XYZ file of N, CA and C in Angstrom:
744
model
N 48.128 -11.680 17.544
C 48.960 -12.896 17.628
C 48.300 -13.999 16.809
N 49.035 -14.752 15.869
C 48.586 -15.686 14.956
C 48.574 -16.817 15.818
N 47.603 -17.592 15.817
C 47.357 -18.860 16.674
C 47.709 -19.887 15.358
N 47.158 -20.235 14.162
C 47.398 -21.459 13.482
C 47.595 -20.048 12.164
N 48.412 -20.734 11.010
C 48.226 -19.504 10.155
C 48.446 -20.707 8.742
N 47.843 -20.147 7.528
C 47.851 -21.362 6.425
C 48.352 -20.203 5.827
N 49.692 -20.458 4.360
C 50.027 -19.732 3.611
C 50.183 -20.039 2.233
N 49.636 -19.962 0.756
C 50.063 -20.183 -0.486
C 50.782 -19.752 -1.078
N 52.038 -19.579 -0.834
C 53.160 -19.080 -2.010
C 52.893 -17.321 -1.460
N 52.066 -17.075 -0.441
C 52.046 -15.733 -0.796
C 51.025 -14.926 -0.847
N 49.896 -15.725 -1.606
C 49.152 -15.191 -2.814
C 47.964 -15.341 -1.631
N 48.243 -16.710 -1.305
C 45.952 -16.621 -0.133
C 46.958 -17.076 0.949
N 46.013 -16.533 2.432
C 46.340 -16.791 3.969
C 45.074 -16.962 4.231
N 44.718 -17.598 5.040
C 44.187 -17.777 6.034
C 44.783 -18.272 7.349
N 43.723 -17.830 8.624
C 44.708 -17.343 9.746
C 43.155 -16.956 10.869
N 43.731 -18.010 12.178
C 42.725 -17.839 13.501
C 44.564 -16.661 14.017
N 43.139 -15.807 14.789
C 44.304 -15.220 15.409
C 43.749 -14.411 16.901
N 44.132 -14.059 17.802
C 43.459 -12.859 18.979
C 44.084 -11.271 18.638
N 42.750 -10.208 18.300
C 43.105 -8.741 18.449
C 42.568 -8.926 18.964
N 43.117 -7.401 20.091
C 42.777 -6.792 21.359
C 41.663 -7.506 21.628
N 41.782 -9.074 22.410
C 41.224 -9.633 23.083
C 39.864 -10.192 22.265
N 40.047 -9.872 20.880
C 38.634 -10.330 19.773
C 39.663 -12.109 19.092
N 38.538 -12.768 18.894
C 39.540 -13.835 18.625
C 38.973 -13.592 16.752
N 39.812 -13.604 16.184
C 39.513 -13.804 14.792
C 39.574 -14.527 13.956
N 38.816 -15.082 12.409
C 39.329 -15.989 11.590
C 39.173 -14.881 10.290
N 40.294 -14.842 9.570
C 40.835 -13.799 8.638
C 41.124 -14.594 7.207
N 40.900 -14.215 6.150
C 41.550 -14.945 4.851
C 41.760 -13.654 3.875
N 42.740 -13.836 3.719
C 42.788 -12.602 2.831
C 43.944 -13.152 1.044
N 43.139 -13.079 0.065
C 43.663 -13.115 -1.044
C 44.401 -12.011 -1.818
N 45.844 -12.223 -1.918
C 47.064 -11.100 -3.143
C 46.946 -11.020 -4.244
N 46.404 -11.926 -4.735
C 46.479 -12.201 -6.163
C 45.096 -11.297 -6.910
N 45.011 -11.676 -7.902
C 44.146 -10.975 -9.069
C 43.177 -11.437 -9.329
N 41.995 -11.207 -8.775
C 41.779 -9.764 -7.766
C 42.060 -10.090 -6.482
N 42.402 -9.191 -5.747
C 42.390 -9.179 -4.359
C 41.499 -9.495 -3.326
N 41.384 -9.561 -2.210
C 39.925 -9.894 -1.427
C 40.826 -10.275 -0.084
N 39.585 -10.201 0.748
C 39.659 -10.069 1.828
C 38.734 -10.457 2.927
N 38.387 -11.297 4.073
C 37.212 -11.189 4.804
C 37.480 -11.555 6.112
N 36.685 -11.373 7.283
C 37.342 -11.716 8.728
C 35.439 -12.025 9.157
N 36.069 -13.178 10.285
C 34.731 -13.409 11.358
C 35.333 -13.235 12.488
N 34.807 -12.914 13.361
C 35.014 -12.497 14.441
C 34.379 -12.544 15.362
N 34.793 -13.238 16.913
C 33.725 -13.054 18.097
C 34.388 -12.256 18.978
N 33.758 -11.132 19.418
C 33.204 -10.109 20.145
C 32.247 -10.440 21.778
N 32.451 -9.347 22.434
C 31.494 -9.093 23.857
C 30.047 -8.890 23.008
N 30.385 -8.483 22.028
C 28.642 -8.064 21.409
C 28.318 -8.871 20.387
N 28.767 -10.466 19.816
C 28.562 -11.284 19.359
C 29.468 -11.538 17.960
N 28.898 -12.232 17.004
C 29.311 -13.222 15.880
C 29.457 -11.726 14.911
N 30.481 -11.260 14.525
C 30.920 -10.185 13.309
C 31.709 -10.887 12.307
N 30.728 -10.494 10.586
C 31.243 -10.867 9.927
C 31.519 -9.758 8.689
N 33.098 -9.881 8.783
C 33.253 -8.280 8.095
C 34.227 -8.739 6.347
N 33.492 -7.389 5.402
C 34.516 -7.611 4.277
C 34.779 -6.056 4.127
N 36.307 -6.006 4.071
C 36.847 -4.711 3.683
C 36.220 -4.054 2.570
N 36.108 -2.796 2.167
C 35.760 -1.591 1.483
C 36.881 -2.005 0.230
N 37.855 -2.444 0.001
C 38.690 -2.308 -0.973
C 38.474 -4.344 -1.399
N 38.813 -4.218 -2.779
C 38.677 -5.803 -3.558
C 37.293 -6.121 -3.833
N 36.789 -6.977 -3.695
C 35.260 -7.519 -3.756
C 35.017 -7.306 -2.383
N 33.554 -6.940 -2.045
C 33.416 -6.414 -0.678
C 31.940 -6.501 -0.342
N 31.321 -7.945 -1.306
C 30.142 -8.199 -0.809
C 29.963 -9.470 0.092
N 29.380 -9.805 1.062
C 28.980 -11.315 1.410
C 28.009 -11.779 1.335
N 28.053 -12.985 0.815
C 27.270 -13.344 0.290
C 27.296 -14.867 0.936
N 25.864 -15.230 0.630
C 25.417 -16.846 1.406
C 25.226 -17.544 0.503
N 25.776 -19.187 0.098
C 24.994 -19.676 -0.856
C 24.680 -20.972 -0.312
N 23.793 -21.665 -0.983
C 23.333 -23.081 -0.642
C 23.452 -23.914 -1.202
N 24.318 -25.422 -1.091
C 23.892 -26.171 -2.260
C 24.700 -25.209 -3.884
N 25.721 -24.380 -3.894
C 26.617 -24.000 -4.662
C 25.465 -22.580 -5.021
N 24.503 -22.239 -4.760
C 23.688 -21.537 -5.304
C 23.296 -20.351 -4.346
N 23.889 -18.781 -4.829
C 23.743 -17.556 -4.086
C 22.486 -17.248 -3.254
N 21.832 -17.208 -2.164
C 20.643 -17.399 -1.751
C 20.566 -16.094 -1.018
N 21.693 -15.178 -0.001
C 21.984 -13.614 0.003
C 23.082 -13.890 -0.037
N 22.905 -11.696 -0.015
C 23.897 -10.858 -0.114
C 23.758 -9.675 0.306
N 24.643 -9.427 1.294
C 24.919 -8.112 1.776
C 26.233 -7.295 0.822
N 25.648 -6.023 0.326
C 26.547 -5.255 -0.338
C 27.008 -3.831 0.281
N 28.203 -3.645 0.334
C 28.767 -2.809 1.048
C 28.255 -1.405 1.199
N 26.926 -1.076 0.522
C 25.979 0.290 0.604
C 25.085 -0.245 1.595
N 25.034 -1.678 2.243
C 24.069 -1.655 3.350
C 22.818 -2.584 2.909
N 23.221 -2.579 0.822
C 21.488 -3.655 0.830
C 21.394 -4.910 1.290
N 20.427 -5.523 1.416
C 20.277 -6.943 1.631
C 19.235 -7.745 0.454
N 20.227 -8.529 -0.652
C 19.624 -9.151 -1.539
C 19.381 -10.550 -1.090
N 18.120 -11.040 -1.128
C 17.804 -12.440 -1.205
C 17.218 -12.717 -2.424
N 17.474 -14.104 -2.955
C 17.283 -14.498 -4.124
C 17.881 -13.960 -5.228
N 18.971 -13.096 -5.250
C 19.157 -11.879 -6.027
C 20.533 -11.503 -5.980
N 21.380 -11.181 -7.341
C 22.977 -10.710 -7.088
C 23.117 -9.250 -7.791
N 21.992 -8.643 -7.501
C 21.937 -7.438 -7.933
C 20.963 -7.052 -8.178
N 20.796 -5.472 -7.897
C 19.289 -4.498 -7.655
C 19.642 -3.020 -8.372
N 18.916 -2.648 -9.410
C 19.124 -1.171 -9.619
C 18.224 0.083 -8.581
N 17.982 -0.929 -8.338
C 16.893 -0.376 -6.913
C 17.458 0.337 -5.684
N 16.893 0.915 -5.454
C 17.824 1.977 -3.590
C 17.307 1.696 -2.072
N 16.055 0.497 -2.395
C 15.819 0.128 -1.095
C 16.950 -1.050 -0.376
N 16.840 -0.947 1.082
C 17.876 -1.421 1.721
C 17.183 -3.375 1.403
N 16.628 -3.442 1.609
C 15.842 -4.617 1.103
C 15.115 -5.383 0.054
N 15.712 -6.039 -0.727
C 15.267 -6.359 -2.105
C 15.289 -7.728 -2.265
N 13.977 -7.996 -2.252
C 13.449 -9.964 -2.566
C 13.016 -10.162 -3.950
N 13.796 -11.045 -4.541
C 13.385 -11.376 -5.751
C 12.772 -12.611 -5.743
N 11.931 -12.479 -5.285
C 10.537 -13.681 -4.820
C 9.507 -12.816 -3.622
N 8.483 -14.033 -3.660
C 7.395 -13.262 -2.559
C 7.947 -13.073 -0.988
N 7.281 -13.010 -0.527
C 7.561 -12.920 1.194
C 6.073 -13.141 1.829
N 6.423 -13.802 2.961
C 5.204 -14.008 3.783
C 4.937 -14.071 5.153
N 4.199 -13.289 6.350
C 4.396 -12.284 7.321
C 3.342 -13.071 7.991
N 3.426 -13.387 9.165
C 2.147 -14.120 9.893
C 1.698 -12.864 10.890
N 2.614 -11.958 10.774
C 2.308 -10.730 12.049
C 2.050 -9.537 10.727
N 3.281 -8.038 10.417
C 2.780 -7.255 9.675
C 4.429 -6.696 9.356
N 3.727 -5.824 9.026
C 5.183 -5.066 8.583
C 4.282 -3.148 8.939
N 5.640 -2.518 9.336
C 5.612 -1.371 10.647
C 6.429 -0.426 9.731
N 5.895 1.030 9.546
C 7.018 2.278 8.289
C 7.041 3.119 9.621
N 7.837 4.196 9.558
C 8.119 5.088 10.057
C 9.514 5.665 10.015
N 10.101 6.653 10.885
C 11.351 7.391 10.369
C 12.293 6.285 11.477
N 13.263 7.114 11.870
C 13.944 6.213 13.066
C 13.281 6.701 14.107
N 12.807 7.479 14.801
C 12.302 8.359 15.872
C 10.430 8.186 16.122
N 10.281 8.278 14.681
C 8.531 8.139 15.044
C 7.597 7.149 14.054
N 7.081 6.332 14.480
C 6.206 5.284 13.720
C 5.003 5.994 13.674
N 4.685 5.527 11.933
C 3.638 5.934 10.696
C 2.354 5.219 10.882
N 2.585 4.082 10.550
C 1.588 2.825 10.536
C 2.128 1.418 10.501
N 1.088 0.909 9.647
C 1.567 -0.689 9.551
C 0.257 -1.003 9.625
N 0.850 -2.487 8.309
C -0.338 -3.334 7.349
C 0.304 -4.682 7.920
N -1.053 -5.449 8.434
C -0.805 -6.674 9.541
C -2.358 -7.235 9.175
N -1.635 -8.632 9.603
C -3.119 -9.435 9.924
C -3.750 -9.175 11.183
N -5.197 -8.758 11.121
C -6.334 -8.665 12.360
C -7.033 -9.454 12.126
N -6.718 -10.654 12.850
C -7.961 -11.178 12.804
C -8.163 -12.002 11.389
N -7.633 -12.251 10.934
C -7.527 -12.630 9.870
C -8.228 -11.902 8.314
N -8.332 -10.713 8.627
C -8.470 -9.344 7.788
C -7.067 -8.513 7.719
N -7.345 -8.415 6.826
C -5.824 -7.610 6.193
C -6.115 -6.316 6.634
N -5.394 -5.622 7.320
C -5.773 -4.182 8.019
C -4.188 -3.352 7.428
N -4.507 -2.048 7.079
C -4.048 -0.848 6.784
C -4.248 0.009 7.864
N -3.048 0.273 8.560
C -3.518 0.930 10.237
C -2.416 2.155 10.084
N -3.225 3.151 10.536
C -1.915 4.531 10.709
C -1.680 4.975 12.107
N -0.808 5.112 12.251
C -1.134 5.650 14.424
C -1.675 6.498 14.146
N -2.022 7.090 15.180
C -3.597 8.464 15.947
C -3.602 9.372 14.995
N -4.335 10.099 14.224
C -4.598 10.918 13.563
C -3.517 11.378 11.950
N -2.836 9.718 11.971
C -1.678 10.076 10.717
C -2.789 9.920 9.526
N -2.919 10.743 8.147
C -4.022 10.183 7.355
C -2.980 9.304 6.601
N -3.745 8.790 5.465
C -3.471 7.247 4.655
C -4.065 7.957 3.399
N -3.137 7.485 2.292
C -3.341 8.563 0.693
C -3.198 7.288 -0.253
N -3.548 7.028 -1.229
C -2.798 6.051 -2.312
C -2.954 6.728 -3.572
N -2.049 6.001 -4.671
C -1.922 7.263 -5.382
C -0.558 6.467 -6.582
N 0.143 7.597 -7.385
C 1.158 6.803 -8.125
C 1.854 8.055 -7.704
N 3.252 8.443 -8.754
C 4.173 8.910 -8.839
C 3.936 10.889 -8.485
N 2.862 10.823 -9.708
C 1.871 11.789 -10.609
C 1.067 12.846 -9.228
N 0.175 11.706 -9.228
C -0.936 12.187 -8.286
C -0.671 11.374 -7.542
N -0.441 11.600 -5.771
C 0.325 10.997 -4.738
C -1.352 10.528 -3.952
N -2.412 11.791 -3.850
C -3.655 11.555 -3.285
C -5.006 11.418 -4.341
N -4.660 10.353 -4.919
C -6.166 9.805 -5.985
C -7.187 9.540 -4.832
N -6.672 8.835 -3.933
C -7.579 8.606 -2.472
C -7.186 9.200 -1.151
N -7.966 9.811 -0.920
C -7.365 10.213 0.960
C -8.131 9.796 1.967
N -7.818 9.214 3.335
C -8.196 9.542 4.051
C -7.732 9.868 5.280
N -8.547 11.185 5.045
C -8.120 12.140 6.788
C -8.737 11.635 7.998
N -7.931 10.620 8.967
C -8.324 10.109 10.204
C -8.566 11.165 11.043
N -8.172 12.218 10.847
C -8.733 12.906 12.661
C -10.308 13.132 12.051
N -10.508 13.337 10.846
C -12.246 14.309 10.721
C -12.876 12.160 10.406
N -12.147 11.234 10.264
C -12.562 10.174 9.252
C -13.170 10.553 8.079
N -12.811 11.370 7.700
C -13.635 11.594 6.260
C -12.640 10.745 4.929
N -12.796 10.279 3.664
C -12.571 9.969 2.396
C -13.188 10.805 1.546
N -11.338 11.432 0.821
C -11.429 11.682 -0.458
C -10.984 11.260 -1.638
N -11.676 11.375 -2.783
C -11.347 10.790 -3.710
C -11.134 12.012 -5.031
N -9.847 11.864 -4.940
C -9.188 13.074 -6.110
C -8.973 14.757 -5.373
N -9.095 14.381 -4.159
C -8.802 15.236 -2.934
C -8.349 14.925 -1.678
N -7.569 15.655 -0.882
C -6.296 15.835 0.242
C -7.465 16.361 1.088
N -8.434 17.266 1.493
C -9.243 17.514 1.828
C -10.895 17.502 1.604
N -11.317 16.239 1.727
C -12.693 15.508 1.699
C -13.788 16.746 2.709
N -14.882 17.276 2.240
C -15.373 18.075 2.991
C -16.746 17.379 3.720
N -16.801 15.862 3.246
C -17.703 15.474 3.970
C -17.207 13.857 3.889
N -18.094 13.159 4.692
C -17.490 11.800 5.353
C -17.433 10.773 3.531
N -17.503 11.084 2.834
C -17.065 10.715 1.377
C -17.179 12.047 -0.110
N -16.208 12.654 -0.299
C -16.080 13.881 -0.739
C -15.288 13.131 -2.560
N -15.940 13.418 -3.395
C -15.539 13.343 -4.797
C -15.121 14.190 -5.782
N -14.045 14.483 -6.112
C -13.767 15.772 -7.101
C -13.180 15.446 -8.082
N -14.322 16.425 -9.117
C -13.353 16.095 -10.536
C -12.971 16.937 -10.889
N -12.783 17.957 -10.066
C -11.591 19.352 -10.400
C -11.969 20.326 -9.266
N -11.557 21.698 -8.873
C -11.473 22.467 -8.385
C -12.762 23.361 -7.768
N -13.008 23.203 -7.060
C -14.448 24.306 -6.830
C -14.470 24.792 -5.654
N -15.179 26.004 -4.733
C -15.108 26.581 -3.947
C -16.429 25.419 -2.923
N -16.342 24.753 -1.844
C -16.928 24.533 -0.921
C -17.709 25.573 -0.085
N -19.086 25.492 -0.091
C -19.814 26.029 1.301
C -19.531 25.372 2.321
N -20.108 25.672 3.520
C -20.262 24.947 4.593
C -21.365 23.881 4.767
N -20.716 22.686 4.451
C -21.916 21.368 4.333
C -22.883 21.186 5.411
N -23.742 20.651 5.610
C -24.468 19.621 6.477
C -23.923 18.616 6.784
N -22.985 18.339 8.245
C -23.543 16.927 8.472
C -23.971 15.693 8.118
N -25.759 16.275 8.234
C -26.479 14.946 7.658
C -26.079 14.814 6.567
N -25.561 15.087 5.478
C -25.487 14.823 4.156
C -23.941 14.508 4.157
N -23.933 12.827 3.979
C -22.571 12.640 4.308
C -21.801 11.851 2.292
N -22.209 12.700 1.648
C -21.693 12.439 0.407
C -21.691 13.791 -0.400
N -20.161 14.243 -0.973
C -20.349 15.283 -1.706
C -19.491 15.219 -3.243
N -20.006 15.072 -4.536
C -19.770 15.538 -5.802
C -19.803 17.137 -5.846
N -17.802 17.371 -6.238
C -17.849 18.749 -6.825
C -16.807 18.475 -7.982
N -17.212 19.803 -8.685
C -16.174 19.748 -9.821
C -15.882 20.625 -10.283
N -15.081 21.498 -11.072
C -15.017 22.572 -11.743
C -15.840 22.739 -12.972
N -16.638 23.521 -12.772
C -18.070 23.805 -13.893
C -19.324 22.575 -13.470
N -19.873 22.309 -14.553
C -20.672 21.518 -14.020
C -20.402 19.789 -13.514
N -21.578 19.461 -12.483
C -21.302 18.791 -11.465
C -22.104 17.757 -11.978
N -22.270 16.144 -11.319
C -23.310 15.381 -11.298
C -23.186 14.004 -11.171
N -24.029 13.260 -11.398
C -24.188 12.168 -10.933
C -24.719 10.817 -11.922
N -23.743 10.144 -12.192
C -24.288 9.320 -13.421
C -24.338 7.615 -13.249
N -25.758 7.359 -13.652
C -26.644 5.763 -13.087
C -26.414 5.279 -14.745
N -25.608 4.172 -14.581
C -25.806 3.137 -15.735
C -26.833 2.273 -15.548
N -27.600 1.471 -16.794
C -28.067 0.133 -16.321
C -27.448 -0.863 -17.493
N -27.747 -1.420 -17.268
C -26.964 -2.681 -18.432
C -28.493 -2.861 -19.451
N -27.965 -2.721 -20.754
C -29.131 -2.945 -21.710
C -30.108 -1.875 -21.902
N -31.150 -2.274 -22.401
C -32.511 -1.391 -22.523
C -33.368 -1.201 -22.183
N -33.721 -2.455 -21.352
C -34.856 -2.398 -21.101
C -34.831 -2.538 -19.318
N -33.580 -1.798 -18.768
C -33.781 -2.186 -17.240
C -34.036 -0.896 -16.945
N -33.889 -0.583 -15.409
C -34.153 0.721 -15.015
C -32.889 1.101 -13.951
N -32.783 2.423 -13.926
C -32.293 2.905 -12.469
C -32.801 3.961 -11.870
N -31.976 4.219 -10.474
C -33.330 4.752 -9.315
C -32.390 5.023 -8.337
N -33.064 5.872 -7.858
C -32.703 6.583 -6.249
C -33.295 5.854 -5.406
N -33.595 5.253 -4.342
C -33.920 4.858 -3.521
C -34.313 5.343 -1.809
N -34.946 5.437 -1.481
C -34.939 6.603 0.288
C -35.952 5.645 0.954
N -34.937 5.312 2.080
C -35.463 4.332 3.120
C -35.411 4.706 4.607
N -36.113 4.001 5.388
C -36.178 4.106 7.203
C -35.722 3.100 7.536
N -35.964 2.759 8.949
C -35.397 1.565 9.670
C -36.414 0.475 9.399
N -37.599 0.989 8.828
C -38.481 -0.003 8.575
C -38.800 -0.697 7.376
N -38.463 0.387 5.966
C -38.258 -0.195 4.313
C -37.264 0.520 3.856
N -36.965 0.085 3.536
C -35.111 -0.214 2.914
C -35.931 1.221 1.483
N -36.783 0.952 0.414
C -37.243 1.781 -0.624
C -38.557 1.956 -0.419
N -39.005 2.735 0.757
C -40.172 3.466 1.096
C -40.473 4.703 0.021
N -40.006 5.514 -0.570
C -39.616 6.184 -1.918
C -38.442 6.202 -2.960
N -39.174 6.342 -3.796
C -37.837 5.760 -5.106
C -37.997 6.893 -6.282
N -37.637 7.313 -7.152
C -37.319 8.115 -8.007
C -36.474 7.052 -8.834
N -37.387 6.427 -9.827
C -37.107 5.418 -10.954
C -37.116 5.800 -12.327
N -36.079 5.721 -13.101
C -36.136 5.884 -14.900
C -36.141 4.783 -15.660
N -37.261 4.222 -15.876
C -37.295 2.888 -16.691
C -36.892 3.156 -18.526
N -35.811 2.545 -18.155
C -35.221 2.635 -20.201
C -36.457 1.264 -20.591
N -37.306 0.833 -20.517
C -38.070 -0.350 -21.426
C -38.893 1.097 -22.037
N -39.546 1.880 -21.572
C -40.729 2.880 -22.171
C -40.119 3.907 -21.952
N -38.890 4.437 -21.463
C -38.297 6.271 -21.107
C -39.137 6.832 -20.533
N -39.613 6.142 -19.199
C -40.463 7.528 -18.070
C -39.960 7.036 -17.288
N -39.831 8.468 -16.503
C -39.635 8.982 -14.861
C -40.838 8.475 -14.283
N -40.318 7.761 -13.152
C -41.773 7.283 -11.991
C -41.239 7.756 -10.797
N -42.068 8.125 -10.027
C -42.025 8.811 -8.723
C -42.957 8.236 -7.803
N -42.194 7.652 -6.686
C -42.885 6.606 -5.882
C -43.000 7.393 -4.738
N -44.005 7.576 -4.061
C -44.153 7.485 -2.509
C -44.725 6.917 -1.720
N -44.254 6.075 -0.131
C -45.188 5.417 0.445
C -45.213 4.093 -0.246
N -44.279 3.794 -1.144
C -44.256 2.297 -1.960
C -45.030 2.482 -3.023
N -45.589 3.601 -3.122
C -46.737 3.051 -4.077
C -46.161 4.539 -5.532
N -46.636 4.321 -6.803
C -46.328 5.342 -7.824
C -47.285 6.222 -7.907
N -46.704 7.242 -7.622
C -47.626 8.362 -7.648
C -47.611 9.585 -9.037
N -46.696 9.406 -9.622
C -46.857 10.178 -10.771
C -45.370 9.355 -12.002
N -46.053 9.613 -13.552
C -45.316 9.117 -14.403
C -45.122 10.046 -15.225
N -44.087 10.598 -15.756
C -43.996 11.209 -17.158
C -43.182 10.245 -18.198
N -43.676 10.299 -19.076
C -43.977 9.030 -19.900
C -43.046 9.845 -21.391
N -42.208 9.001 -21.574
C -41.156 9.102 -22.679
C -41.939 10.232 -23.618
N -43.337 10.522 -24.224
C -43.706 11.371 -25.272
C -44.033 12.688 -24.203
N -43.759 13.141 -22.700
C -44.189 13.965 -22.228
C -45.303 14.153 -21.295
N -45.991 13.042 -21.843
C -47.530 13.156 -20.746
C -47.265 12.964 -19.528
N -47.493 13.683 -18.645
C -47.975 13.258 -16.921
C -48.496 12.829 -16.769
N -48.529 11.986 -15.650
C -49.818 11.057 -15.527
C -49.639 11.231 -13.751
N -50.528 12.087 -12.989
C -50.841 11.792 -11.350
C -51.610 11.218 -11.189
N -51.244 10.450 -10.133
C -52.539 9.324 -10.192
C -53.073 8.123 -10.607
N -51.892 8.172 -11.421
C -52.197 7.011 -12.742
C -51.163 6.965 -13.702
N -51.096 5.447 -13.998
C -49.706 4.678 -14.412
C -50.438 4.644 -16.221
N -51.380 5.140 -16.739
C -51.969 5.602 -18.060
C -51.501 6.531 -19.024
């Protein structure tokens, strides 16, 4: 039943009216192009609908200027009158979250990246692991929460930080040894220093000195020094000589 009804020649209506007990406000345009839209209050609140046929997006603007838009596949553009994009949500500007933002399917939650504390936290529920990665290679980084281990260029890290630069068969590690370099063919481990004349070094410490033994390569002269107890106990010296005992 039409309660007030406005008519142009035909061409545009608008019109308050009551269906089945919904009270409505309706405008619908004849002309070229066509269009159509209704608001509506409902037992289940404020509905604002645009038909499937004519133009069939709604859109908000401010101040004469588009600010959203809902498009009839379900996206929601802010700042934005169009996305070649397939997410349901598309900001063409930043966004900013005082709590976090939560992934998962409809049925079971993944994780969620939130402020703790004022630390930016990357959180997965109970035993989900966490991968980053591009298109290509999905796991450049892994980590598997039930063992906590991290891998890097591996889905399966065999120790609590596991590195691969290709394919190789794993023994059964140690424990104590919570860092592993493998690779297909040969393996290893490479110390830059800046310049010529600095050094680099292994270091092996207690709860009491941080470099109680060191295994040092000084680039100023090219010798290996071998420290124990703090103190140098043997040099081989860039032309070959050993020296135990003595830094000579």
């Amino acid at each position: 039943e039409d309660i007030i009804r406005f008519d142009t020649a035909g061409n545009e209506t608008a019109k308050f009216a009551t269906v089945s007990n919904e009270s409505v406000f309706s405008i619908v345009r004849r002309g070229t192009p066509s269009a159509s839209g209704t608001i509506s209050f409902t037992g289940t609140g404020l509905i604002t609908d645009v038909p499937s046929s004519g133009y069939h997006s709604l859109i908000v603007k401010n101040g004469g200027t588009e600010q959203l838009r809902v498009q009839s596949t379900g996206k929601l553009l802010i700042a934005a009158t169009s996305t070649s994009f397939d997410d349901k949500l598309y900001i063409n500007n930043s966004m900013y979250s005082t709590g976090g933002f939560r992934t998962g399917t409809a049925s079971t939650y993944v994780g969620k990246i939130y402020n703790n504390s004022g630390k930016l936290s990357l959180e997965a529920d109970t035993n989900r692991d966490i991968q980053f990665g591009d298109a290509g290679t999905a796991a450049m980084m892994y980590i598997d929460t039930s063992t906590e281990r991290v891998g890097i260029g591996t889905s399966a890290p065999s120790s609590i930080l596991h590195i691969v630069g290709g394919s190789a068969t794993i023994p059964t590690l140690s424990s104590s040894f919570p860092l592993t370099i493998s690779n297909n063919g040969n393996s290893g481990l490479t110390i830059i220093s800046s310049g010529t004349t600095n050094a680099g070094q292994i270091n092996f410490g207690d709860q009491t000195d941080a470099d109680v033994g060191r295994i040092r390569y000084d680039h100023s002269d090219n010798s290996f020094r071998f420290i124990t107890n703090t103190a140098e106990q043997m040099r081989i010296k860039g032309n070959g000589v050993v020296g135990i005992g003595t830094t000579a």
